[in-house]
Coordinates of C-alpha atoms in Angstrom, one line a residue:
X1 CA -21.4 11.8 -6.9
X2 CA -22.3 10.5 -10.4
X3 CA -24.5 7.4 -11.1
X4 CA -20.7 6.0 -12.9
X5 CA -18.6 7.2 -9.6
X6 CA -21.4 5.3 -7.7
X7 CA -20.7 1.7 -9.3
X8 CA -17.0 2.7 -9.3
X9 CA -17.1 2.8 -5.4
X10 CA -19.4 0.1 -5.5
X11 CA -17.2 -1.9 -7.3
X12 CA -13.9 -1.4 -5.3
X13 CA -15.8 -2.0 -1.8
X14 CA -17.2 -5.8 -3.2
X15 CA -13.4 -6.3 -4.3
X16 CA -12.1 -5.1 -0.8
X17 CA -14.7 -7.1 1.1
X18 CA -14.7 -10.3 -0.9
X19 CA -13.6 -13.7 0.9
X20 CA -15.9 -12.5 4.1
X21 CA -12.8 -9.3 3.7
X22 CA -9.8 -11.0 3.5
X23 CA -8.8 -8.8 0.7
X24 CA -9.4 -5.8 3.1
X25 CA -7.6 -7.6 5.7
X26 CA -4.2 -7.9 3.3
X27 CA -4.6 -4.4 2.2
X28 CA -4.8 -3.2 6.0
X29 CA -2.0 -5.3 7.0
X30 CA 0.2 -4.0 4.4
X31 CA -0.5 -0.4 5.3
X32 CA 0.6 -1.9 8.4
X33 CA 3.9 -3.1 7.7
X34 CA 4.7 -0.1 5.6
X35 CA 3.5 2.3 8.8
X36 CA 6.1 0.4 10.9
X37 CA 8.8 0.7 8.4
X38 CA 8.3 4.8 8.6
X39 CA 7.9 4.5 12.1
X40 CA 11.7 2.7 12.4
X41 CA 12.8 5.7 10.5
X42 CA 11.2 8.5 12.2
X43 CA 12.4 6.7 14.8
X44 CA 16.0 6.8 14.1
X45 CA 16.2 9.9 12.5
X46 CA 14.5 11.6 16.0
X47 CA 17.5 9.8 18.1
X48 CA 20.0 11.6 15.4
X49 CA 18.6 14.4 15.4
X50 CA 18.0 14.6 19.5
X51 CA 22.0 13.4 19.1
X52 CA 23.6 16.1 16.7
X53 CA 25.2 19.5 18.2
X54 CA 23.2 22.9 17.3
X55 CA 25.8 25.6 16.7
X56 CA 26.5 28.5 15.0
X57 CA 29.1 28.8 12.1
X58 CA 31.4 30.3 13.6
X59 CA 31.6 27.6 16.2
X60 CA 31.3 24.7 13.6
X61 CA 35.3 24.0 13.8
X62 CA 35.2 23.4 17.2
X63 CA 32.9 20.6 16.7
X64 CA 34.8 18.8 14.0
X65 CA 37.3 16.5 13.9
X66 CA 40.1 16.7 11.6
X67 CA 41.8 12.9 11.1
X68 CA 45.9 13.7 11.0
X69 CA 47.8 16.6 11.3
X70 CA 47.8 17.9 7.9
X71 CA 46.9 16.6 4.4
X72 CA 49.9 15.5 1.9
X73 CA 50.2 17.8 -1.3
X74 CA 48.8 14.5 -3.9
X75 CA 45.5 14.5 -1.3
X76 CA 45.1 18.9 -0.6
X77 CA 42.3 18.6 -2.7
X78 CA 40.2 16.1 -1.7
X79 CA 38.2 16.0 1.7
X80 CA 39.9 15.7 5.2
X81 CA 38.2 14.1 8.4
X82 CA 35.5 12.3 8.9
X83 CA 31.8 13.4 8.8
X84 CA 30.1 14.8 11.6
X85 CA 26.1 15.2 11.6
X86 CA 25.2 18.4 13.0
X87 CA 22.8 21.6 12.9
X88 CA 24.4 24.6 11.8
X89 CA 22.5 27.9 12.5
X90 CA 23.3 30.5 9.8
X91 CA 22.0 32.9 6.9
X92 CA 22.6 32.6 3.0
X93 CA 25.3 34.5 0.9
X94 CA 26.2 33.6 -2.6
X95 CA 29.4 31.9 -2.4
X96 CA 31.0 34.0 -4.5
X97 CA 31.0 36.8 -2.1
X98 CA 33.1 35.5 0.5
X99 CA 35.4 33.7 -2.2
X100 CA 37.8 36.8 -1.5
X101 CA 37.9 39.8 -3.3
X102 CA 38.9 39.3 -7.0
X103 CA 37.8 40.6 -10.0
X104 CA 34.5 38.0 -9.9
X105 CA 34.0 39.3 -6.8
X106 CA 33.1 42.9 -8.5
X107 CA 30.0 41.3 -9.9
X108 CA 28.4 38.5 -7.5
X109 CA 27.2 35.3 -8.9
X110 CA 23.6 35.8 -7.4
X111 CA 19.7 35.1 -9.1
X112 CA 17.5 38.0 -9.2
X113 CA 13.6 37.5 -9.5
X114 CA 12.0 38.3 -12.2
X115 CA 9.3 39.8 -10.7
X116 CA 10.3 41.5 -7.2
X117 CA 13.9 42.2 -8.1
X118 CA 14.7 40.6 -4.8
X119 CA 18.4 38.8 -4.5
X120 CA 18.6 34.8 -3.8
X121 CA 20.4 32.0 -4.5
X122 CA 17.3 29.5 -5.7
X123 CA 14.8 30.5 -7.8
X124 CA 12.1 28.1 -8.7
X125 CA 9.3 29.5 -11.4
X126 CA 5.8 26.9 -11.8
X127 CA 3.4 27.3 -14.1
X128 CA -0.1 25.3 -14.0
X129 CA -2.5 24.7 -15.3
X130 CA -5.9 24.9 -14.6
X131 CA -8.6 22.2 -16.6
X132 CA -12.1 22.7 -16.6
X133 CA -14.4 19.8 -17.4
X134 CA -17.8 19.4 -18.2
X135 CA -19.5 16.6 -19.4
X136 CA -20.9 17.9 -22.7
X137 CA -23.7 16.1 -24.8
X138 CA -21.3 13.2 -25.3
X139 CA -20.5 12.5 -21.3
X140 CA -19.7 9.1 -21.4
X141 CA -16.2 9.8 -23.1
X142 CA -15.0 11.5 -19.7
X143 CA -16.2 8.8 -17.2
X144 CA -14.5 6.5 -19.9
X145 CA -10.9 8.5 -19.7
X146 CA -11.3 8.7 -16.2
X147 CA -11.6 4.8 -16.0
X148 CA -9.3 3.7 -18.2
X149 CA -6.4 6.4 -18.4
X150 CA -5.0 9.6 -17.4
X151 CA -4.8 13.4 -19.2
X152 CA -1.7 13.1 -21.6
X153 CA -0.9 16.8 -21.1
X154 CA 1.2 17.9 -18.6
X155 CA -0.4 20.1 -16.1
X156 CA 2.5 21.6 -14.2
X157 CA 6.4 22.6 -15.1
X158 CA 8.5 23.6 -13.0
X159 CA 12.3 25.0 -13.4
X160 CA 14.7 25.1 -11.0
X161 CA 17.5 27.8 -10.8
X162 CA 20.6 27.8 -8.7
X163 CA 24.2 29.0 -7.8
X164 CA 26.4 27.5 -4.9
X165 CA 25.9 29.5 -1.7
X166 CA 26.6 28.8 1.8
X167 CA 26.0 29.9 5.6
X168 CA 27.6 32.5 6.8
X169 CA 27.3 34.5 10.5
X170 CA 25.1 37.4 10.7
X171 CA 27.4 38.7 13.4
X172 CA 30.4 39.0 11.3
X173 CA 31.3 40.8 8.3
X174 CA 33.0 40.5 6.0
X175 CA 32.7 36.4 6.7
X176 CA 35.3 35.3 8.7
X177 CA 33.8 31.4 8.6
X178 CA 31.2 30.0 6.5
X179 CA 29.9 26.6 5.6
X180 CA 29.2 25.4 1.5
X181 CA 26.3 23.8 1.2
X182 CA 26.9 21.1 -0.8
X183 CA 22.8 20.7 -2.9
X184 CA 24.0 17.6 -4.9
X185 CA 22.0 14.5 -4.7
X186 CA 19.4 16.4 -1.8
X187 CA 15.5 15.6 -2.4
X188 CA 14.7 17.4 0.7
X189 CA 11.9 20.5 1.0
X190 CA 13.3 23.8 0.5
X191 CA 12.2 26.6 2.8
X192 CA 11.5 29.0 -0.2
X193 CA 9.6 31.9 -0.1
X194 CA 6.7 33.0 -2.6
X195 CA 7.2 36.4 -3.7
X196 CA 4.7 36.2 -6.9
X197 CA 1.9 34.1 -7.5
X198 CA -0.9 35.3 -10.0
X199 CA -3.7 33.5 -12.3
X200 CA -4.1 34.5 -15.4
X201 CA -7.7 33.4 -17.2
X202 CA -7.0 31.8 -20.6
X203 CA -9.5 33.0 -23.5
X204 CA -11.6 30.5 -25.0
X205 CA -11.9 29.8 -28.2
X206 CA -13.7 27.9 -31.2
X207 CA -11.5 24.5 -30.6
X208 CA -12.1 25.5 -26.6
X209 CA -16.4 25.0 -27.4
X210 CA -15.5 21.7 -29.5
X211 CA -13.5 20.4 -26.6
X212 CA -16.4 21.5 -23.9
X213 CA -18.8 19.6 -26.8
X214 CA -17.3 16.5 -26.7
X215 CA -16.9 16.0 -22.6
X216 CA -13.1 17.0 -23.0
X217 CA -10.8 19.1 -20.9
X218 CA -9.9 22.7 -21.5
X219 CA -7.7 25.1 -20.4
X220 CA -9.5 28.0 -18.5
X221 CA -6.6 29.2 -16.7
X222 CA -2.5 29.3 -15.5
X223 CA -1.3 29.9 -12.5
X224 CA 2.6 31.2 -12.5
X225 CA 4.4 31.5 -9.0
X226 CA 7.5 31.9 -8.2
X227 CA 9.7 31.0 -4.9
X228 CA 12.6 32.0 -4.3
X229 CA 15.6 31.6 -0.9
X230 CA 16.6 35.1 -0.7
X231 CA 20.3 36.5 0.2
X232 CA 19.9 37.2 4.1
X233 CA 17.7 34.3 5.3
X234 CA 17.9 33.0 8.9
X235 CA 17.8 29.0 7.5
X236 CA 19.4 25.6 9.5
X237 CA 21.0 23.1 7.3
X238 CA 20.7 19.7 8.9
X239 CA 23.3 17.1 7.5
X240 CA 26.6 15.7 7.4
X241 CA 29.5 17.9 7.9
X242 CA 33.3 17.6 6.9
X243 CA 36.1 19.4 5.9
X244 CA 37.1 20.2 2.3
X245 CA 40.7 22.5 1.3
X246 CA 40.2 23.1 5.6
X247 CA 36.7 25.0 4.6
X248 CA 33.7 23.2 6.4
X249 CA 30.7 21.9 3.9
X250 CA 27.8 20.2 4.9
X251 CA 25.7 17.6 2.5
X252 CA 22.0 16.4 3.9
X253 CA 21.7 12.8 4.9
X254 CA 19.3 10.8 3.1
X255 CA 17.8 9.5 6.6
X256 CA 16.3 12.8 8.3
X257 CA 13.5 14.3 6.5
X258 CA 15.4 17.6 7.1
X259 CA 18.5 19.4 5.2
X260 CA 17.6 23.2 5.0
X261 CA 14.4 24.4 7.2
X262 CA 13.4 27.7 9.2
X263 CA 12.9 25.9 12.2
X264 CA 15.7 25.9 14.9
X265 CA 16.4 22.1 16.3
X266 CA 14.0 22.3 19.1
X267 CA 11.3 23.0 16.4
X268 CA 12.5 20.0 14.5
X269 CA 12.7 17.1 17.3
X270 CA 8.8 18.6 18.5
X271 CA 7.9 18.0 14.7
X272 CA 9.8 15.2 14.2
X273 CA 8.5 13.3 18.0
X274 CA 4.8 13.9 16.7
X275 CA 5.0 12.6 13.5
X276 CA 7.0 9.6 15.2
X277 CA 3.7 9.2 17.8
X278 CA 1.2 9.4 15.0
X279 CA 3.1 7.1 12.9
X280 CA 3.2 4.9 16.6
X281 CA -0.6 4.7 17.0
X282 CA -1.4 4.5 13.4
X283 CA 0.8 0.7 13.1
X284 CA -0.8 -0.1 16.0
X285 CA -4.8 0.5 14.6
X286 CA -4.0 -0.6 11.7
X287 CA -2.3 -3.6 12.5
X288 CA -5.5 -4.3 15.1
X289 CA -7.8 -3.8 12.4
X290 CA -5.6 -6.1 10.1
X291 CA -5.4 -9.0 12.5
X292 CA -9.4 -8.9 13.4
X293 CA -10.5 -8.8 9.5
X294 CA -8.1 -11.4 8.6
X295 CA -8.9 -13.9 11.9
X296 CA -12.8 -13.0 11.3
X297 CA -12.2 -14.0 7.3
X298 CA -10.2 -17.2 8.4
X299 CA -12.8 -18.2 10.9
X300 CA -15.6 -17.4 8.6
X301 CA -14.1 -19.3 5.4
X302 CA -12.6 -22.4 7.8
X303 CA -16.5 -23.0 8.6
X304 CA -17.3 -23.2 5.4
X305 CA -15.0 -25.3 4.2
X306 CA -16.1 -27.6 7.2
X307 CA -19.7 -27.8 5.6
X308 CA -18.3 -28.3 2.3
X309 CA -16.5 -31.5 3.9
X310 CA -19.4 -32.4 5.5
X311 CA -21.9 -32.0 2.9
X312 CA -19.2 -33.6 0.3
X313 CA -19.1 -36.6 3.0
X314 CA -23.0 -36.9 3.3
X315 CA -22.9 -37.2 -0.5
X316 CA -20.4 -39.7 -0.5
X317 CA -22.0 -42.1 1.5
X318 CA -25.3 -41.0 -0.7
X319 CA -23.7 -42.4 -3.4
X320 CA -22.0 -45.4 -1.0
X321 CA -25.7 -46.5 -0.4
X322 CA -27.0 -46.1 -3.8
X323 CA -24.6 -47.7 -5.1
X324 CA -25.4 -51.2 -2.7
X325 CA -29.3 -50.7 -3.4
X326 CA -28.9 -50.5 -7.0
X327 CA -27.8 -54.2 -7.3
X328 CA -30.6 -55.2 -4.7
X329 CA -33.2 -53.7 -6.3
X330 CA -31.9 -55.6 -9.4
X331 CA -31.8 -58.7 -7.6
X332 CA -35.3 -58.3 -6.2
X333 CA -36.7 -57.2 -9.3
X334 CA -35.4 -60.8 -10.5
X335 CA -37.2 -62.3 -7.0
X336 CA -41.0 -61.4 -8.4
X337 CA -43.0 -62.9 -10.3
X338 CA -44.9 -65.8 -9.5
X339 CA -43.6 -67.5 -6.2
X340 CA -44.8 -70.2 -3.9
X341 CA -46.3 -69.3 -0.5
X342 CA -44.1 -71.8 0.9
X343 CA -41.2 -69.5 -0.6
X344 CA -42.2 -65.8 0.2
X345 CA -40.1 -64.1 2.3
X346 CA -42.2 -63.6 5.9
X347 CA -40.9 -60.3 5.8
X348 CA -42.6 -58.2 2.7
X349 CA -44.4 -61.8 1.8
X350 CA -43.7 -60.6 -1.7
X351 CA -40.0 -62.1 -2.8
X352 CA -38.4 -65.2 -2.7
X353 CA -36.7 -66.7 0.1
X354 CA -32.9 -66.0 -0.9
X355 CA -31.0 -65.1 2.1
X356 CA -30.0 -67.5 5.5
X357 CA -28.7 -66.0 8.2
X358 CA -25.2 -66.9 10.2
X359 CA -25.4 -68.2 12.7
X360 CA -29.0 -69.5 12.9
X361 CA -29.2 -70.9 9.4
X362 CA -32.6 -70.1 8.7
X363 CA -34.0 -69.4 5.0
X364 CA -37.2 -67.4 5.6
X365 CA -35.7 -63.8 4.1
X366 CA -35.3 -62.2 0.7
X367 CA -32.0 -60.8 0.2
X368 CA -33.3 -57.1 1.0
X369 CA -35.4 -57.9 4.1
X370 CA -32.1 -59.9 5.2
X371 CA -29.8 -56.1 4.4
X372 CA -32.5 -54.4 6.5
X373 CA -32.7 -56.6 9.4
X374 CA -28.9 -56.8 9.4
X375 CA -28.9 -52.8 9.5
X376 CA -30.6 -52.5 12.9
X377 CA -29.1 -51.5 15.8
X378 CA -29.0 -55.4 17.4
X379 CA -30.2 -57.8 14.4
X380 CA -32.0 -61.0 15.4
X381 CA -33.2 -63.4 13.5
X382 CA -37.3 -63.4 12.4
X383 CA -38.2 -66.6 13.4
X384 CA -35.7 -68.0 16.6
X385 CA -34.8 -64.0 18.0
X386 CA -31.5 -65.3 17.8
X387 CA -29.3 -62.8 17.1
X388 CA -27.3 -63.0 13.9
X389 CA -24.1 -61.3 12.5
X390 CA -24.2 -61.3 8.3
X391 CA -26.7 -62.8 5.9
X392 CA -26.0 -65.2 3.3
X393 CA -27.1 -65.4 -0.4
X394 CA -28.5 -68.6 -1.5
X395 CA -28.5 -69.8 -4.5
X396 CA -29.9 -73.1 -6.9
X397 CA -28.2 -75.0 -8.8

């Protein structure tokens, strides 16, 4: 790790620990929250999925229910009954071949690869891109992109290739019953198989050594693959199912993490139940850890607020008592000078006599010997050990 990766890191773990980690406390607790939100839907989706029939096609009709005896003639084209979510076992044909045998069945609408000549009914092709990147002379320009903003360039395309297919049953041929498989709207994986995948090195050139000069990236090499769902392929399609022109089609559902997978259902609720329990114990940690950073950091910054109101008191009453002195040492600054013996205060036997005290009466005090005799814990006069309650101020005329 660089010296500039080192105060990166630096950097982000101050940030994370700053109010004594109530920053990292927040951060934790959101993790939290968003952990228990995946765990409700892993959740869920395990008790559908533990909840949905596992058949074959050609006992998908059994397990639907058509709504009505039969459709009106305005309505034969639209979708009849109501959607069932199931697990239909099955393997892929292009849908043209089992549309019935017309002249478009003489030439099948199916994908071939490019590369292994093999059949399918998806074809995806990816192509990426492979950077290389050295610092150069002029380093500081690639920790400073790093910092501030990503590469531009794209690194990775992609194409996609389809044609409608659907499930058919190994068992009979030609296809008695089938299911469409309806790909519109689905954002789940696809259980596609890789039948090329080869990197190709990319020649430098002069523009190449400028780039490598200057601390920039360059292109050393690309990466083409290609997957592909072949014709023939054992696959379960996990989603809702329904009837449309009386032939069955099944859509995924946007709340299982499942639409078209090689595993069989067993397979899917083992998966499914351990990702729920990880999901389980990982809400729970980090909610723990959440709780104890966050009552630590409230604990910690309470006491210190406590001291700032303390200490903000204490200086209050600093300023309380400064404030009364200020006058009295003005006042017994006006006191010297030359005085009487008769009229010194028996106290400091420096100021005047100024102050009598209630309920006594007697004048032998300057005004801030009186303050500091009336300050003690039980005042009494200096002369009678009477004990007093106030001073008063006396002045000529």
């Amino acid at each position: 790790m660089s010296s500039h990766e080192q105060a990166i890191v630096s950097l982000l773990s101050n940030f994370a620990l700053s109010f004594d980690g109530a920053v990292l406390g927040l951060t934790l607790a959101y993790a939290a929250v968003r952990t228990i939100v995946k765990f409700t839907s892993s959740s869920s989706a395990l008790s559908k999925l533990q909840d949905a029939p596992s058949v074959r096609v050609s006992d998908l009709r059994s397990v639907l229910s058509v709504e009505g005896g039969s459709d009106s003639e305005s309505d034969s084209s639209n979708r009849s009954g109501r959607e069932e979510l199931v697990i239909v076992r099955g393997l892929v044909e292009a849908k043209s071949a089992v549309e019935g045998v017309t002249w478009k069945s003489l030439r099948q609408n199916v994908l071939v690869s490019q590369d292994s000549g093999d059949r399918a009914v998806i074809v995806q092709r990816t192509q990426t891109c492979i950077y290389n990147e050295w610092k150069g002379f002029f380093g500081w320009t690639s920790d400073l992109r790093a910092i501030l903003s990503r590469s531009l360039r794209e690194r990775k395309s992609s194409s996609l290739r389809t044609v409608p297919f659907v499930l058919i049953d190994g068992s009979q041929w030609p296809a008695a019953d089938y299911v469409v498989v309806n790909m519109d709207g689905s954002k789940h994986h696809l259980p596609l198989t890789t039948v090329y995948h080869q990197l190709q090195p990319i020649n430098a050139s002069p523009y190449t050594f400028l780039q490598a000069l200057f601390g920039h990236e360059y292109p050393v090499g690309l990466l083409d693959e290609e997957k592909i769902l072949p014709i023939g392929k054992d696959v379960s399609a996990v989603g809702l199912c329904f009837l449309k022109n009386g032939i069955p089609e099944i859509k995924s559902c946007s709340d299982l993490p499942y639409f078209l997978t090689e595993m069989t259902k067993d397979q899917m609720v083992i998966d499914l139940a351990f990702r729920t329990k990880i999901l389980f114990w990982s809400s729970i940690l980090l909610g723990s850890a959440s709780i104890g950073i966050l009552g630590f950091a409230f604990v910690r910054n309470w006491n210190r607020w406590k001291e700032w109101r303390q200490r903000r008191r204490e200086e209050q009453q600093q300023q309380s008592r400064a404030a009364v002195d200020e006058p009295n040492t003005q006042i017994a600054e006006d006191e010297l000078g030359d005085v009487p013996d008769g009229q010194l205060c028996v106290i400091c036997l420096v100021r005047r006599r100024r102050s009598a005290f209630v309920p006594c009466g007697h004048l032998v005090c300057c005004q801030r010997c009186a303050l500091s005799v009336e300050r003690e814990v039980s005042p009494k006069c200096p002369v009678c050990r009477q004990p007093i309650s106030n001073s008063v101020r006396i002045y000529d005329s």
